[in-house]
PDB file of C-alpha atoms in Angstrom:
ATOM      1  CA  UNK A   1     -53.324   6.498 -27.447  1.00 40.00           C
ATOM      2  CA  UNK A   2     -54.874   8.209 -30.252  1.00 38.00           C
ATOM      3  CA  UNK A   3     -55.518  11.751 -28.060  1.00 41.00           C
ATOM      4  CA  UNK A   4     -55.772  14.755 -29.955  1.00 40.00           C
ATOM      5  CA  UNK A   5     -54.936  14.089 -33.578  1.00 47.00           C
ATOM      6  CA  UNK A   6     -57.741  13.506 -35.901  1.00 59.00           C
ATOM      7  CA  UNK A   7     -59.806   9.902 -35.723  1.00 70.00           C
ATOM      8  CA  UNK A   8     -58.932   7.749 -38.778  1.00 77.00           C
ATOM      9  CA  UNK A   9     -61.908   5.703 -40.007  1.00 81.00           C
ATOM     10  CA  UNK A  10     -61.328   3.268 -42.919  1.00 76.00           C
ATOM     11  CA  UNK A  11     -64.627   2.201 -44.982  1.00 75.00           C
ATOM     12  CA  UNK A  12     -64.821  -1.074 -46.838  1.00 72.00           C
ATOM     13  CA  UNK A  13     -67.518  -0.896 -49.162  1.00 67.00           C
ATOM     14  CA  UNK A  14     -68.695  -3.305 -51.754  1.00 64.00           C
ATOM     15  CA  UNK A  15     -70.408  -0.777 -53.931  1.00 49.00           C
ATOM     16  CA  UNK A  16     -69.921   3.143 -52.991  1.00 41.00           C
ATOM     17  CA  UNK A  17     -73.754   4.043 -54.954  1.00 41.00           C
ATOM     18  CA  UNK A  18     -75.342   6.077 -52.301  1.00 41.00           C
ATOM     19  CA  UNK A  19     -72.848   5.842 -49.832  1.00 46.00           C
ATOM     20  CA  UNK A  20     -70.710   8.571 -50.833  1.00 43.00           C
ATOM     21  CA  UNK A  21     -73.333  11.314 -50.401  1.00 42.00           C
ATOM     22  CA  UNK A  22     -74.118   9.703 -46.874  1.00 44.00           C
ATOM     23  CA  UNK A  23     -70.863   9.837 -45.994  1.00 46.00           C
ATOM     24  CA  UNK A  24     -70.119  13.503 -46.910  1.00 43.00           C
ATOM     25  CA  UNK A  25     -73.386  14.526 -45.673  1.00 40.00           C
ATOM     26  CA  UNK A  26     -72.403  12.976 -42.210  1.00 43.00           C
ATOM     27  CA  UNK A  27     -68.929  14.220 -41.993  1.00 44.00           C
ATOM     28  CA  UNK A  28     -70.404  17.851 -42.577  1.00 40.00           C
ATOM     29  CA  UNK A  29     -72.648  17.812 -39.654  1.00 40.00           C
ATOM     30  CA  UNK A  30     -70.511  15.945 -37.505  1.00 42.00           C
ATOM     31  CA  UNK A  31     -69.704  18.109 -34.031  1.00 36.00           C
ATOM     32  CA  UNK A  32     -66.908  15.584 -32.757  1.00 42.00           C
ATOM     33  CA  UNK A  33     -63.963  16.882 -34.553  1.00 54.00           C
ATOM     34  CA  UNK A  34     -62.666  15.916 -37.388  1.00 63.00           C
ATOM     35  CA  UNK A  35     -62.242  12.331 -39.472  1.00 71.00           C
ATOM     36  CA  UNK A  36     -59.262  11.331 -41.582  1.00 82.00           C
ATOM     37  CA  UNK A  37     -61.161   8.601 -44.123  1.00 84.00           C
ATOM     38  CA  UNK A  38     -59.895   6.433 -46.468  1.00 87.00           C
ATOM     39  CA  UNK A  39     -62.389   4.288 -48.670  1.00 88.00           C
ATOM     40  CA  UNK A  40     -61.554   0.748 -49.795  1.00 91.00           C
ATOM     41  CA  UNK A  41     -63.576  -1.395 -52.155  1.00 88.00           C
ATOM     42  CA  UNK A  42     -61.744  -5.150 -51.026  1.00 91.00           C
ATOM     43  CA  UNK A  43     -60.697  -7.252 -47.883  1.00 93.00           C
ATOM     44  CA  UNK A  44     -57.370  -7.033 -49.500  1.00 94.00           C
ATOM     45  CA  UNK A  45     -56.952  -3.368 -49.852  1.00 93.00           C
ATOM     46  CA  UNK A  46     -58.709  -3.095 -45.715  1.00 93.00           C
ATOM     47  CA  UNK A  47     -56.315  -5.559 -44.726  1.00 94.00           C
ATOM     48  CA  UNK A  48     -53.369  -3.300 -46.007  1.00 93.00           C
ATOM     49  CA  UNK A  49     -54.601  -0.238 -44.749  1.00 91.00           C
ATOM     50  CA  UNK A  50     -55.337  -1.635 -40.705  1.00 93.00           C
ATOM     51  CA  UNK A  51     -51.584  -2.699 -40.865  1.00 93.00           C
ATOM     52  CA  UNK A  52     -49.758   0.737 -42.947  1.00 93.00           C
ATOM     53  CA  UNK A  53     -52.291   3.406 -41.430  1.00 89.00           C
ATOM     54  CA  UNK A  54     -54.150   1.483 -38.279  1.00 89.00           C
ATOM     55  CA  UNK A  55     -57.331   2.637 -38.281  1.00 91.00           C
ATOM     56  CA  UNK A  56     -59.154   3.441 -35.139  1.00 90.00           C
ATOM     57  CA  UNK A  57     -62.759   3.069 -36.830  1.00 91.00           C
ATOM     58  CA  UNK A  58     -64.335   1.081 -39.447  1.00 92.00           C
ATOM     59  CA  UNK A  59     -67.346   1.091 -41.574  1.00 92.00           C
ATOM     60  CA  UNK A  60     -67.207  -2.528 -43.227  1.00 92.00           C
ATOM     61  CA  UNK A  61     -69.875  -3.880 -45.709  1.00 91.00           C
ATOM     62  CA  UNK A  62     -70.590  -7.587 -45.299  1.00 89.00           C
ATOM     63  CA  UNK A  63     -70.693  -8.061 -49.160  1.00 86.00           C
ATOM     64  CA  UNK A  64     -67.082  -7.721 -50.482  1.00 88.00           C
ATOM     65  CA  UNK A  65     -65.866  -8.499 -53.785  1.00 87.00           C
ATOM     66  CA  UNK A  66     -63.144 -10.743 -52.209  1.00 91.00           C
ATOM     67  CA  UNK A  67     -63.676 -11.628 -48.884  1.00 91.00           C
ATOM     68  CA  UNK A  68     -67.296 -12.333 -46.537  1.00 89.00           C
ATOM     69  CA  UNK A  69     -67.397  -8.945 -43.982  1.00 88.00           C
ATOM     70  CA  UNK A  70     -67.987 -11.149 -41.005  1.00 89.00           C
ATOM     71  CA  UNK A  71     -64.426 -12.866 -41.976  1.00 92.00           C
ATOM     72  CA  UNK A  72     -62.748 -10.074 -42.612  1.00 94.00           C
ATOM     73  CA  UNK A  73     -64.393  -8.790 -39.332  1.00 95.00           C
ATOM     74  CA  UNK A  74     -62.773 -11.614 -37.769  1.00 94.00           C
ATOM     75  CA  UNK A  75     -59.631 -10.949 -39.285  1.00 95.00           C
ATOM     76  CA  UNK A  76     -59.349  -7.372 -37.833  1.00 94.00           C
ATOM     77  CA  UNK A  77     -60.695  -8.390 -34.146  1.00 94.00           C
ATOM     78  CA  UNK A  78     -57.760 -10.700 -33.958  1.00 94.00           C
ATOM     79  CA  UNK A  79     -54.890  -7.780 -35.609  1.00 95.00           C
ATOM     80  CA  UNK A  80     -56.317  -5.038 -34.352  1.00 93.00           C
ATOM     81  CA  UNK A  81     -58.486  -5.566 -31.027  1.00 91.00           C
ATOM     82  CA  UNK A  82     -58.946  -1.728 -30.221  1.00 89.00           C
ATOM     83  CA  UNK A  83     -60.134  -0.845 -33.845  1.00 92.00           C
ATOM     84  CA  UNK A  84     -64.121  -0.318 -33.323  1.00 93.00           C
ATOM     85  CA  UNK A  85     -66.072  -2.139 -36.100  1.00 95.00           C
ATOM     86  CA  UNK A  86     -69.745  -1.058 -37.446  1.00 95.00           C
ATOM     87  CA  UNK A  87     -70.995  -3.046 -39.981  1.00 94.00           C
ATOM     88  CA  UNK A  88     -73.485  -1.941 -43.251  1.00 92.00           C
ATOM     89  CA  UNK A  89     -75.559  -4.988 -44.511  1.00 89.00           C
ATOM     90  CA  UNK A  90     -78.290  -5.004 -46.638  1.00 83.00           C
ATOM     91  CA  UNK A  91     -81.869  -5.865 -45.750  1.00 71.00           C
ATOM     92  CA  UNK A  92     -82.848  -9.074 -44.617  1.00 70.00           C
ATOM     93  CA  UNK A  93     -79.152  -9.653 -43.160  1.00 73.00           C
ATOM     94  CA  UNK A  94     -80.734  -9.799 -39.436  1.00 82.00           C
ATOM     95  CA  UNK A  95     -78.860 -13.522 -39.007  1.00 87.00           C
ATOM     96  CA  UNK A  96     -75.631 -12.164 -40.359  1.00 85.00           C
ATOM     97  CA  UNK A  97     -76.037  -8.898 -38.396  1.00 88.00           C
ATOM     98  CA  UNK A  98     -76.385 -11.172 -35.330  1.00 90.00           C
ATOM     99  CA  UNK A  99     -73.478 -13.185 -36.418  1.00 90.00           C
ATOM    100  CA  UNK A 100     -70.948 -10.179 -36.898  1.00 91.00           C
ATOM    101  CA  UNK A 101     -71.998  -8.764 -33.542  1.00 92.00           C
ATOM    102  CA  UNK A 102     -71.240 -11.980 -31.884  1.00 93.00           C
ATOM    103  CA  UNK A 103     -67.823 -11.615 -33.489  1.00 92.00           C
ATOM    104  CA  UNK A 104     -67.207  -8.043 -31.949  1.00 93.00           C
ATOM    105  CA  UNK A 105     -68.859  -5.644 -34.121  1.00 95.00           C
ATOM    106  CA  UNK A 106     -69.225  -2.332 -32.296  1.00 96.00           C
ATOM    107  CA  UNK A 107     -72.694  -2.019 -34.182  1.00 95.00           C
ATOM    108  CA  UNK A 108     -75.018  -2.932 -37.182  1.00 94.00           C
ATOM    109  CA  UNK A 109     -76.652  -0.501 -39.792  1.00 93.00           C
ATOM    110  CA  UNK A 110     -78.817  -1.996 -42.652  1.00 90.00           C
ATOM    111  CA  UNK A 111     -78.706  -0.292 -46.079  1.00 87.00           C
ATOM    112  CA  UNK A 112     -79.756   1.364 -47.457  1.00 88.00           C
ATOM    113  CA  UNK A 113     -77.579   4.122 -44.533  1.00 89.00           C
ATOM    114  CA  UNK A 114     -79.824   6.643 -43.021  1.00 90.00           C
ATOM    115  CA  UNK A 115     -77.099   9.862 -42.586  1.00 88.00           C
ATOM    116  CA  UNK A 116     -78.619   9.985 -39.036  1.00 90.00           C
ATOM    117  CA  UNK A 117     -78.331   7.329 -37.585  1.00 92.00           C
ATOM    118  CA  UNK A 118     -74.801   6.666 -39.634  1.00 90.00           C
ATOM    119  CA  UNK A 119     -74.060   9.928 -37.753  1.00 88.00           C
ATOM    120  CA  UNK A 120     -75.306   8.523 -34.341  1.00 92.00           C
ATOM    121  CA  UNK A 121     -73.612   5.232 -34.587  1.00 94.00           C
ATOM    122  CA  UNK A 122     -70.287   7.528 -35.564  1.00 89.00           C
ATOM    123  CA  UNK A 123     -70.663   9.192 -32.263  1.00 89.00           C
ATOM    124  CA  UNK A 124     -71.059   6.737 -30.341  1.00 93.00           C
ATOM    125  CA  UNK A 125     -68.340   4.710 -31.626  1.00 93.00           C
ATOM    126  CA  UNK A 126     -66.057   7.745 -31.198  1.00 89.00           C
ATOM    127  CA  UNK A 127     -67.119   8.479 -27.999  1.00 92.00           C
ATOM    128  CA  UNK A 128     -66.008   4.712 -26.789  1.00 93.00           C
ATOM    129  CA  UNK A 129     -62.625   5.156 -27.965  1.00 91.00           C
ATOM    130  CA  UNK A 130     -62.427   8.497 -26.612  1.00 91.00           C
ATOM    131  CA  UNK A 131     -63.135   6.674 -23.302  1.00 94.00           C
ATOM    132  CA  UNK A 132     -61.147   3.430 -23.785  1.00 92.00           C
ATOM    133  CA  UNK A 133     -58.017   6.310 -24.394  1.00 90.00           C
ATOM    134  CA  UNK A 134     -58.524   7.899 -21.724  1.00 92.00           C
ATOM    135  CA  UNK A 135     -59.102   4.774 -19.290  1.00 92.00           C
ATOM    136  CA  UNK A 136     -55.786   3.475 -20.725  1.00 90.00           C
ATOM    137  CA  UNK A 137     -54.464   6.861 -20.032  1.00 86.00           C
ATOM    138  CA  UNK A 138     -55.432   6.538 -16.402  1.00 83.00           C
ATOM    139  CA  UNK A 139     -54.599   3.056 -16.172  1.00 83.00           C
ATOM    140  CA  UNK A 140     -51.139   4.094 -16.917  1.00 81.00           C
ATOM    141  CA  UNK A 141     -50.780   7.253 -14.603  1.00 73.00           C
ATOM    142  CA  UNK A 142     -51.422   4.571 -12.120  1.00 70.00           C
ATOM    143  CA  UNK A 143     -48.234   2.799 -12.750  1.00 71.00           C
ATOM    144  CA  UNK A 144     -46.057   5.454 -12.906  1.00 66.00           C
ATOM    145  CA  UNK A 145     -45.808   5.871  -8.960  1.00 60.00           C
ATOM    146  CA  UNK A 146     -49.126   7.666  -7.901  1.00 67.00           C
ATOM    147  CA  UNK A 147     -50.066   4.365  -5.477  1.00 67.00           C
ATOM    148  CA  UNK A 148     -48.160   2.536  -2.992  1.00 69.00           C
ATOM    149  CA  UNK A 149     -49.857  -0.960  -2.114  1.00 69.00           C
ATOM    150  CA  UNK A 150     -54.015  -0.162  -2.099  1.00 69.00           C
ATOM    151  CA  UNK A 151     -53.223   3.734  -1.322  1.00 75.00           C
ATOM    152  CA  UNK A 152     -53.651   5.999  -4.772  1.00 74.00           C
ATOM    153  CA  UNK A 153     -52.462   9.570  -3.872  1.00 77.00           C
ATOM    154  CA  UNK A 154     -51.114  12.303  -6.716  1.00 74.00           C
ATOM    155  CA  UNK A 155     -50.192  15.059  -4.754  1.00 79.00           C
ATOM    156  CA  UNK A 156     -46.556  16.168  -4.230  1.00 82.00           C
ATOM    157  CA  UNK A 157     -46.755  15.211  -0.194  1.00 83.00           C
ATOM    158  CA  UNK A 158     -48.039  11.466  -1.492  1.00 81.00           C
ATOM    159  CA  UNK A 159     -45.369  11.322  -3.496  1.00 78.00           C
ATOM    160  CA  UNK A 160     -42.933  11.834  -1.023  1.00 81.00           C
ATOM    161  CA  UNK A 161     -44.611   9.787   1.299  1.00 81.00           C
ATOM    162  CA  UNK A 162     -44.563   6.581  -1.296  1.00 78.00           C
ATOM    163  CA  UNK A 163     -40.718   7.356  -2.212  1.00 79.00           C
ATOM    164  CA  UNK A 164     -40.194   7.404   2.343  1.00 81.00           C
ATOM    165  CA  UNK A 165     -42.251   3.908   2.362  1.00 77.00           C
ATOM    166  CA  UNK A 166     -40.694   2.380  -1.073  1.00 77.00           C
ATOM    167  CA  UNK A 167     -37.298   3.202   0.798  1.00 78.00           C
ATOM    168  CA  UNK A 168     -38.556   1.638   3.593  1.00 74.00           C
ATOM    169  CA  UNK A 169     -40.385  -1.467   3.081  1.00 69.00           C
ATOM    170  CA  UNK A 170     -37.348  -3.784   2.085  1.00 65.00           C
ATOM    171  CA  UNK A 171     -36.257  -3.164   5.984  1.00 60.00           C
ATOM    172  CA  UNK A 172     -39.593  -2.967   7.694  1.00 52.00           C
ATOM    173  CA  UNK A 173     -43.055  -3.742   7.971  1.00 54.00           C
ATOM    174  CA  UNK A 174     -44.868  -0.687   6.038  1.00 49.00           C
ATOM    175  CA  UNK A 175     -48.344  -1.882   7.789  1.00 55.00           C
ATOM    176  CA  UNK A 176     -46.788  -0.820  11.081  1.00 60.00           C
ATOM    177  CA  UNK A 177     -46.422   3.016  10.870  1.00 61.00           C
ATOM    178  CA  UNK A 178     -48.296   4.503  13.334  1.00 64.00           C
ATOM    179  CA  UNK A 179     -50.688   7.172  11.766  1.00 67.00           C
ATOM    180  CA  UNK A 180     -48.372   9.933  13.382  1.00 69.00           C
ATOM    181  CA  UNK A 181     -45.294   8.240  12.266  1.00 68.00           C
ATOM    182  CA  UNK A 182     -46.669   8.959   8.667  1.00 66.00           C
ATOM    183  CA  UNK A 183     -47.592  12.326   9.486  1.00 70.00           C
ATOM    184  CA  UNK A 184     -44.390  12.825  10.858  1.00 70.00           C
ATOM    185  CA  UNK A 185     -42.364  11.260   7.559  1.00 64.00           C
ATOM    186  CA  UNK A 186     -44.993  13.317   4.779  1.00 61.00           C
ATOM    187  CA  UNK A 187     -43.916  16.548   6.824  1.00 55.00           C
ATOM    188  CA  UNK A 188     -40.182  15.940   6.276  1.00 49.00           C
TER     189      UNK A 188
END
């Protein structure tokens, strides 16, 4: 998972006019933490960077000089499923907007970028990997040995009394412990 270190957010852009300030303006407000940003102007170049420096977030412009954003969209659903994906159209792009979301865009913003709701969309975006992380993180404690069967327990005592039942299940029938034959092993 990407836990405590900083989130790393590529953005593709097409032109950077105006962008910049929103950007910088953003990044100053922002109460999340902090962003590690790199700024590409081609599909090429964003291509290069998901695979060398895997981004966790990224702002993509559907205009590229080399590549259509809802291809190279595409492209980085299929390399890099986790990596959330906001794209920046410009007006009037409502059927390519729709199109790009169909294709797993976390979210649309139409140029020219408000820092606000940039910011919001940031947020948000953060907040879902923050969440994916730590349901992944979860999901994994899981395996580890904190459940036996349907039973989920964390405790030292439930540990025990998995490691009694794991030792005894190849040589009997686990479902017929009597409640105080349990109680009896978890004391031991």
């Amino acid at each position: 998972g990407w836990g405590c270190r900083s989130r790393q957010v590529l953005r593709a852009w097409s032109t950077v006019r105006g962008t910049a300030s929103t950007w910088t303006r953003s990044r100053r407000e922002s109460v999340t933490g902090e962003y590690a940003a790199r700024t590409v102007d081609s599909g090429a170049a964003a291509e290069q960077i998901r695979d060398s420096w895997r981004p966790q977030l990224v702002l993509m412009d559907l205009e590229l000089s080399d590549v259509d954003g809802t291809e190279l969209l595409a492209r980085f659903k299929e390399a890099a499923p986790g990596t959330e994906l906001i794209m920046i159209g410009g007006h009037g792009s409502v059927a390519r907007a729709v199109d790009a979301m169909k294709a797993g865009a976390y979210s649309f913003i139409e140029k020219p970028v408000d820092p606000d709701v940039l910011l919001a969309v940031l947020e948000k975006a953060l907040e879902r990997l923050r969440l994916s992380d730590e349901n992944q993180r979860l999901r994994e404690q899981l395996k580890v040995g904190s459940t036996f069967g349907n039973i989920v327990g964390i405790s030292e005592k439930m540990q025990q009394l998995f490691q009694l039942m794991r030792l005894a299940a190849p040589t009997a029938n686990v479902a017929q412990f009597t409640l105080a034959e349990i109680e009896r092993l978890a004391i031991l």
